[in-house]
mmCIF file of N, CA and C in Angstrom:
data_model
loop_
_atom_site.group_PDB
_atom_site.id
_atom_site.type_symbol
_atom_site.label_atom_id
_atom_site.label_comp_id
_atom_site.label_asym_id
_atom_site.label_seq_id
_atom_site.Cartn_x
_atom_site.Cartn_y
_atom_site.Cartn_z
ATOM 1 N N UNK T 1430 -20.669 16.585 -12.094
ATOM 2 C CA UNK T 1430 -20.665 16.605 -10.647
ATOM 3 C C UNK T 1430 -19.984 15.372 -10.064
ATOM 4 N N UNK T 1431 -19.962 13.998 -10.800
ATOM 5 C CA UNK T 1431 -19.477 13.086 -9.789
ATOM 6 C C UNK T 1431 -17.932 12.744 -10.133
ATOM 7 N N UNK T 1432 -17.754 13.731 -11.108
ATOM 8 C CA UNK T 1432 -16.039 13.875 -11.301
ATOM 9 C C UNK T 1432 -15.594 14.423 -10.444
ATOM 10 N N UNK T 1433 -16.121 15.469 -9.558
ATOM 11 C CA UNK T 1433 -16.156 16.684 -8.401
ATOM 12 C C UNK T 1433 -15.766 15.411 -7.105
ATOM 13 N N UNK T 1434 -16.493 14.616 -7.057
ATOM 14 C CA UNK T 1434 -16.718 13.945 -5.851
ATOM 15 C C UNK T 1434 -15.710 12.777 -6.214
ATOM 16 N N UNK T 1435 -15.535 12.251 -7.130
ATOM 17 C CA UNK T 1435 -14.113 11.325 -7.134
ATOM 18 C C UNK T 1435 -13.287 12.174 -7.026
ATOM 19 N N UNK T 1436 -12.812 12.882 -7.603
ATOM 20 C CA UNK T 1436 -11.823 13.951 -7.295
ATOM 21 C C UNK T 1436 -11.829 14.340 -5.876
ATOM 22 N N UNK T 1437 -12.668 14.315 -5.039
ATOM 23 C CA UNK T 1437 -12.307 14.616 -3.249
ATOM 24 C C UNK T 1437 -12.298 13.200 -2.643
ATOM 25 N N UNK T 1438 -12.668 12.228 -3.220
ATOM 26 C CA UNK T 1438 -12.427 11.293 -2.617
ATOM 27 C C UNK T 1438 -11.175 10.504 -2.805
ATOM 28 N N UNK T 1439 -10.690 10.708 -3.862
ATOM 29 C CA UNK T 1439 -9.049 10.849 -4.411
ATOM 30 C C UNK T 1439 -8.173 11.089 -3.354
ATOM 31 N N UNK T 1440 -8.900 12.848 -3.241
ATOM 32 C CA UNK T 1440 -7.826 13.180 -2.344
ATOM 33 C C UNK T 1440 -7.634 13.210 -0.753
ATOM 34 N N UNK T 1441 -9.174 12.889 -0.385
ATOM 35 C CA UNK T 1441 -8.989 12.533 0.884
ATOM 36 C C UNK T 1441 -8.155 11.305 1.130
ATOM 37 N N UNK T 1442 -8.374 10.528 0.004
ATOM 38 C CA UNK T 1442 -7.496 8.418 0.197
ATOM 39 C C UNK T 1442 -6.097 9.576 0.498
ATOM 40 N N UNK T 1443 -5.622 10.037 -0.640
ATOM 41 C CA UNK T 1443 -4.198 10.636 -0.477
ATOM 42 C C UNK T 1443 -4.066 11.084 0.794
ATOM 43 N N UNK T 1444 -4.686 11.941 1.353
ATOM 44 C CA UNK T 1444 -4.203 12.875 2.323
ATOM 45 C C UNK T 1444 -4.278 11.871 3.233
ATOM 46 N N UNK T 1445 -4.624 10.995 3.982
ATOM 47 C CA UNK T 1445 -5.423 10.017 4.839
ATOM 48 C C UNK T 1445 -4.035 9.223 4.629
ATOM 49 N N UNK T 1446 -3.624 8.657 3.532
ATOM 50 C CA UNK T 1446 -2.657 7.589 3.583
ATOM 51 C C UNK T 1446 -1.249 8.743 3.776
ATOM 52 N N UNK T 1447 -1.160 9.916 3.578
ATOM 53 C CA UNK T 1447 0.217 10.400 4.121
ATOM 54 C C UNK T 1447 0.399 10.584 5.601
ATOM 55 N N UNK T 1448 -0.669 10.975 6.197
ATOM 56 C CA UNK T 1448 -0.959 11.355 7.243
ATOM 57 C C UNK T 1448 -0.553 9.950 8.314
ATOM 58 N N UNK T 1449 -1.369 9.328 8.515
ATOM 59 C CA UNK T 1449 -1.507 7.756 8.554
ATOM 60 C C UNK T 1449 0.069 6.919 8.260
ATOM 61 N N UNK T 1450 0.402 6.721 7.203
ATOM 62 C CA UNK T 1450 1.220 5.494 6.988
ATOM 63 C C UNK T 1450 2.547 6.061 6.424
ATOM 64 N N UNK T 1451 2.624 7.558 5.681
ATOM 65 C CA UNK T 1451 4.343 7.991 5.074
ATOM 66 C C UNK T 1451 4.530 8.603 6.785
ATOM 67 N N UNK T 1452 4.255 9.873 6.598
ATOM 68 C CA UNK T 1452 4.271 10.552 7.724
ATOM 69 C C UNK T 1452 4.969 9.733 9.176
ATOM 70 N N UNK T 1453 4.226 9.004 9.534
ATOM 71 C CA UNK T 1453 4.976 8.264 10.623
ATOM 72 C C UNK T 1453 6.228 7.404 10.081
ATOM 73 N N UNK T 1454 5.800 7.060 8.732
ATOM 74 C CA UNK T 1454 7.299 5.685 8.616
ATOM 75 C C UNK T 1454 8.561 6.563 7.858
ATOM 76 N N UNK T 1455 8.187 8.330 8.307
ATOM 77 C CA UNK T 1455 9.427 8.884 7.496
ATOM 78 C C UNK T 1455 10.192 9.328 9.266
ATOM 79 N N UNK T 1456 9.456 9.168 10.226
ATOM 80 C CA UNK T 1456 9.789 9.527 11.427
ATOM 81 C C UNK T 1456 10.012 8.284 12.161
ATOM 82 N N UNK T 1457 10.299 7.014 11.618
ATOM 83 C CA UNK T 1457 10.334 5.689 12.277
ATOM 84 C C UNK T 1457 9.602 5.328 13.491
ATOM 85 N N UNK T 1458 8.556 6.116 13.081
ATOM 86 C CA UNK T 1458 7.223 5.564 14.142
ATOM 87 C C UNK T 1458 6.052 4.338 13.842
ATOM 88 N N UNK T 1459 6.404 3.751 13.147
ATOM 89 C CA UNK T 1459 5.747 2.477 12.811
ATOM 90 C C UNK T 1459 4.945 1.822 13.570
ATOM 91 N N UNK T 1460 3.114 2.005 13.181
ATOM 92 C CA UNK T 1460 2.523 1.543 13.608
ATOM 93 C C UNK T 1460 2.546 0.212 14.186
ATOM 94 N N UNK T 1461 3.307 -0.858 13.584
ATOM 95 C CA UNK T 1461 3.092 -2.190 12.971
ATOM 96 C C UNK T 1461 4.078 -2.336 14.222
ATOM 97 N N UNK T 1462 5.230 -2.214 13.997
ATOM 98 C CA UNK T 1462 6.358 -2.700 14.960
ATOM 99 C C UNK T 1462 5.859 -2.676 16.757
ATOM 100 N N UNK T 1463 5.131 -1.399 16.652
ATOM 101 C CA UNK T 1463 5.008 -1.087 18.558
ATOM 102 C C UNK T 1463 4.351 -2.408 18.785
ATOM 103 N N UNK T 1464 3.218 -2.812 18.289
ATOM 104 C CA UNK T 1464 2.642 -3.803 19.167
ATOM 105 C C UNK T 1464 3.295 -5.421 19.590
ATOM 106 N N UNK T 1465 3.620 -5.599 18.566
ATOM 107 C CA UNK T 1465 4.314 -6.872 18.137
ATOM 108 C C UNK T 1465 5.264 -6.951 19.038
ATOM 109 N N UNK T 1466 6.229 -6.295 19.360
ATOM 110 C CA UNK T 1466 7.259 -6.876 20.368
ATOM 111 C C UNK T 1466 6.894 -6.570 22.006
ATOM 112 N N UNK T 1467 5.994 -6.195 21.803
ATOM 113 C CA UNK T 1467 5.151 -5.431 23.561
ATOM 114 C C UNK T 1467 3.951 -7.084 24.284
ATOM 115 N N UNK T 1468 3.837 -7.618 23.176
ATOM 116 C CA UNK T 1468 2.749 -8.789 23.426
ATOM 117 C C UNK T 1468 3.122 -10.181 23.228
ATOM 118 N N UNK T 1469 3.527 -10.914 24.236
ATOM 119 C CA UNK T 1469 3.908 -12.489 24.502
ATOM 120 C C UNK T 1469 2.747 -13.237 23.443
ATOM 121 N N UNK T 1470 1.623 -13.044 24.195
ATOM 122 C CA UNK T 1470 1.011 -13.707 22.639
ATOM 123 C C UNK T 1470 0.709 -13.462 21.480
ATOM 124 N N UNK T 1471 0.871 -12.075 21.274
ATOM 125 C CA UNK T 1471 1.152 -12.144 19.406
ATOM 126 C C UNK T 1471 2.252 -12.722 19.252
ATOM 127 N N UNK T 1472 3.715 -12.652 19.914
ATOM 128 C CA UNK T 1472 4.677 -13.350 19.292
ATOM 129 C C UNK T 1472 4.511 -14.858 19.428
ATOM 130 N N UNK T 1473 4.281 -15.334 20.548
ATOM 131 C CA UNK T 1473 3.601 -16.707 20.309
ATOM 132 C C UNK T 1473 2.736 -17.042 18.883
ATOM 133 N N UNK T 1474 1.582 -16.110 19.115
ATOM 134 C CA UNK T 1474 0.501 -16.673 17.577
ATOM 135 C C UNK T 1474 1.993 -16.427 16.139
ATOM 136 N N UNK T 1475 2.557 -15.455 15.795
ATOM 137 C CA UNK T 1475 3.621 -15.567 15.145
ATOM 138 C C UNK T 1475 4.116 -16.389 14.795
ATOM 139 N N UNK T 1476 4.987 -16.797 16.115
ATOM 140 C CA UNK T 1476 5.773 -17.988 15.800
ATOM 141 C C UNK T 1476 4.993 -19.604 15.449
ATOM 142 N N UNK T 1477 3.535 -19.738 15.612
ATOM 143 C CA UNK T 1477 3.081 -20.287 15.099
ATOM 144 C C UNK T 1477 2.822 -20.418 13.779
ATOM 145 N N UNK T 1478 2.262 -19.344 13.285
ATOM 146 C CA UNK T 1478 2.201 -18.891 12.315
ATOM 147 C C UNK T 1478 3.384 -19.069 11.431
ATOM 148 N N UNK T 1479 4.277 -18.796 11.820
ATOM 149 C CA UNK T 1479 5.587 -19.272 10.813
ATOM 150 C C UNK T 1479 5.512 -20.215 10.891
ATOM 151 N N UNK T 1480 6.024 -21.424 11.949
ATOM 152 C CA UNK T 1480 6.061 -22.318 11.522
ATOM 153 C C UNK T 1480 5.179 -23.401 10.555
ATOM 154 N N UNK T 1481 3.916 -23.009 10.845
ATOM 155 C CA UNK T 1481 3.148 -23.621 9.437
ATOM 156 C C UNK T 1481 2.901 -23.300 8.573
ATOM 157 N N UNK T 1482 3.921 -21.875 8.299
ATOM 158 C CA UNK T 1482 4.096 -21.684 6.726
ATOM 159 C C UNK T 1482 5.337 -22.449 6.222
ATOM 160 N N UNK T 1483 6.124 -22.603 7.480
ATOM 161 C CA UNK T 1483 7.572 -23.597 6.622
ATOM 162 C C UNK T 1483 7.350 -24.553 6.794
ATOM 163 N N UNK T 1484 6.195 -25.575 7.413
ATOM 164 C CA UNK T 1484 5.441 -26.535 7.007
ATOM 165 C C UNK T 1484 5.460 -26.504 5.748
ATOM 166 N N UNK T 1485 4.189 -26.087 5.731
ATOM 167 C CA UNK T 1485 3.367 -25.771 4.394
ATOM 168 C C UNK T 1485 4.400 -25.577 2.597
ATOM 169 N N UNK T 1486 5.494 -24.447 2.931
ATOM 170 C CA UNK T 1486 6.340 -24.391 1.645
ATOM 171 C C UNK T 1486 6.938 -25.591 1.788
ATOM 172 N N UNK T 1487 7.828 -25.914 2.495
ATOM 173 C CA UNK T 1487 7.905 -27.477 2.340
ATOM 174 C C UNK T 1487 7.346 -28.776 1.567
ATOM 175 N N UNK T 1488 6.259 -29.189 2.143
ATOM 176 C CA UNK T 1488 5.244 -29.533 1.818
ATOM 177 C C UNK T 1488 4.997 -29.764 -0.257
ATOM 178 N N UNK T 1489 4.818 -28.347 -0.305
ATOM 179 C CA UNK T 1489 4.800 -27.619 -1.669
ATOM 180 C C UNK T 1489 5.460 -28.139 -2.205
ATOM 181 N N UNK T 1490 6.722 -27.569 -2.068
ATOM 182 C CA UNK T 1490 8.465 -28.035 -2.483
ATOM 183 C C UNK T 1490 8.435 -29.498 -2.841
ATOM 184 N N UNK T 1491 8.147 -30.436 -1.654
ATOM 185 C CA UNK T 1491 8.009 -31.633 -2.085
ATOM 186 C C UNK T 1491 6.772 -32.406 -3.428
ATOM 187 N N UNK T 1492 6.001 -31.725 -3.622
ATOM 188 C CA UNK T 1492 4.394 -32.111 -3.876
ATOM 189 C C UNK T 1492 4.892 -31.457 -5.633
ATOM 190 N N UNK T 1493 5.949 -30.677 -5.562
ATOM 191 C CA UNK T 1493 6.035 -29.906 -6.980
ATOM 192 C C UNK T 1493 7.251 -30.934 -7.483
ATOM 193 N N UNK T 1494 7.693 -31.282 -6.796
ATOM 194 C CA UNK T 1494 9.193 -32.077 -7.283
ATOM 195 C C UNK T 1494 10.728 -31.549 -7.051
ATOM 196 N N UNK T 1495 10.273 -29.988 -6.513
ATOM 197 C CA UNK T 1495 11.365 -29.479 -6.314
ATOM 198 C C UNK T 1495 12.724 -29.670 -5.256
ATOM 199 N N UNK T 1496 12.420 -31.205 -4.642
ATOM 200 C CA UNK T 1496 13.038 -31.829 -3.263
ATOM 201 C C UNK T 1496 13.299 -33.263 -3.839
ATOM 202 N N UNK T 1497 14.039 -33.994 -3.624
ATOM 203 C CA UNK T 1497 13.822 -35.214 -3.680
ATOM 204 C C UNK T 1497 12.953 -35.918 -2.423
ATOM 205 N N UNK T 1498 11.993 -36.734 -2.737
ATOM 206 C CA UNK T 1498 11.662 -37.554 -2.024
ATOM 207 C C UNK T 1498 12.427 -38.495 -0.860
ATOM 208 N N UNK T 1499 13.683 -38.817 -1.119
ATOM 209 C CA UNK T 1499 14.521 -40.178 -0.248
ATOM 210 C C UNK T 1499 15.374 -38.948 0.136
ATOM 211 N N UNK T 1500 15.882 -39.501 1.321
ATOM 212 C CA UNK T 1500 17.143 -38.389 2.102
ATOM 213 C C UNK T 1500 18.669 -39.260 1.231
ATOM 214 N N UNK T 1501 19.215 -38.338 0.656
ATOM 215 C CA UNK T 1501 20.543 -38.699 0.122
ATOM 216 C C UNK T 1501 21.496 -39.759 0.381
ATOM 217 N N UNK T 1502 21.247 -40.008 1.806
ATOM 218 C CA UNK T 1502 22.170 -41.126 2.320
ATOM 219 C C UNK T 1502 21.489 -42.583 1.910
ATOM 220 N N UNK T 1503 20.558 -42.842 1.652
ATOM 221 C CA UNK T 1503 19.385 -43.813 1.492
ATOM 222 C C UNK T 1503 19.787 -44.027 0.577
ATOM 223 N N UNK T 1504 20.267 -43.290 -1.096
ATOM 224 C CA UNK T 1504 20.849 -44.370 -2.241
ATOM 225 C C UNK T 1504 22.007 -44.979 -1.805
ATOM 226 N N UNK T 1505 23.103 -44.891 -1.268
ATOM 227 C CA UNK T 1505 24.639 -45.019 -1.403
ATOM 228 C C UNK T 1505 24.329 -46.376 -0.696
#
């Protein structure tokens, strides 16, 4: 019996995610996109948001070794 019931719950995930998320992104109706360019402050929080991720990889970059420390002109 509870092979019965994974088996519909299988297929409801399936049917649910075509319906939902192919379905619209085969008709370029994209959930994701409408809001985002309709709202001053999500793109604000965004652009925050980026920028302290290119903080942050930065940061990284330097902390791993993958940057030099001194700006180039500083040896010569």
């Amino acid at each position: 019996m509870s092979t019965w019931i994974a088996l519909a719950v299988a297929v409801a995930a399936i049917t649910a995610t075509y319906f939902f998320c192919v379905r619209p992104g085969l008709r370029g109706e994209c959930g994701m996109s409408k809001s985002s360019s309709s709202d001053p402050e999500t793109e604000r929080q965004l652009a925050e948001l980026r920028e302290e991720l290119r903080v942050l990889r930065a940061q990284d970059s330097l902390d791993s070794g993958r940057v030099p420390r001194r700006h180039p002109s500083a040896d010569a």
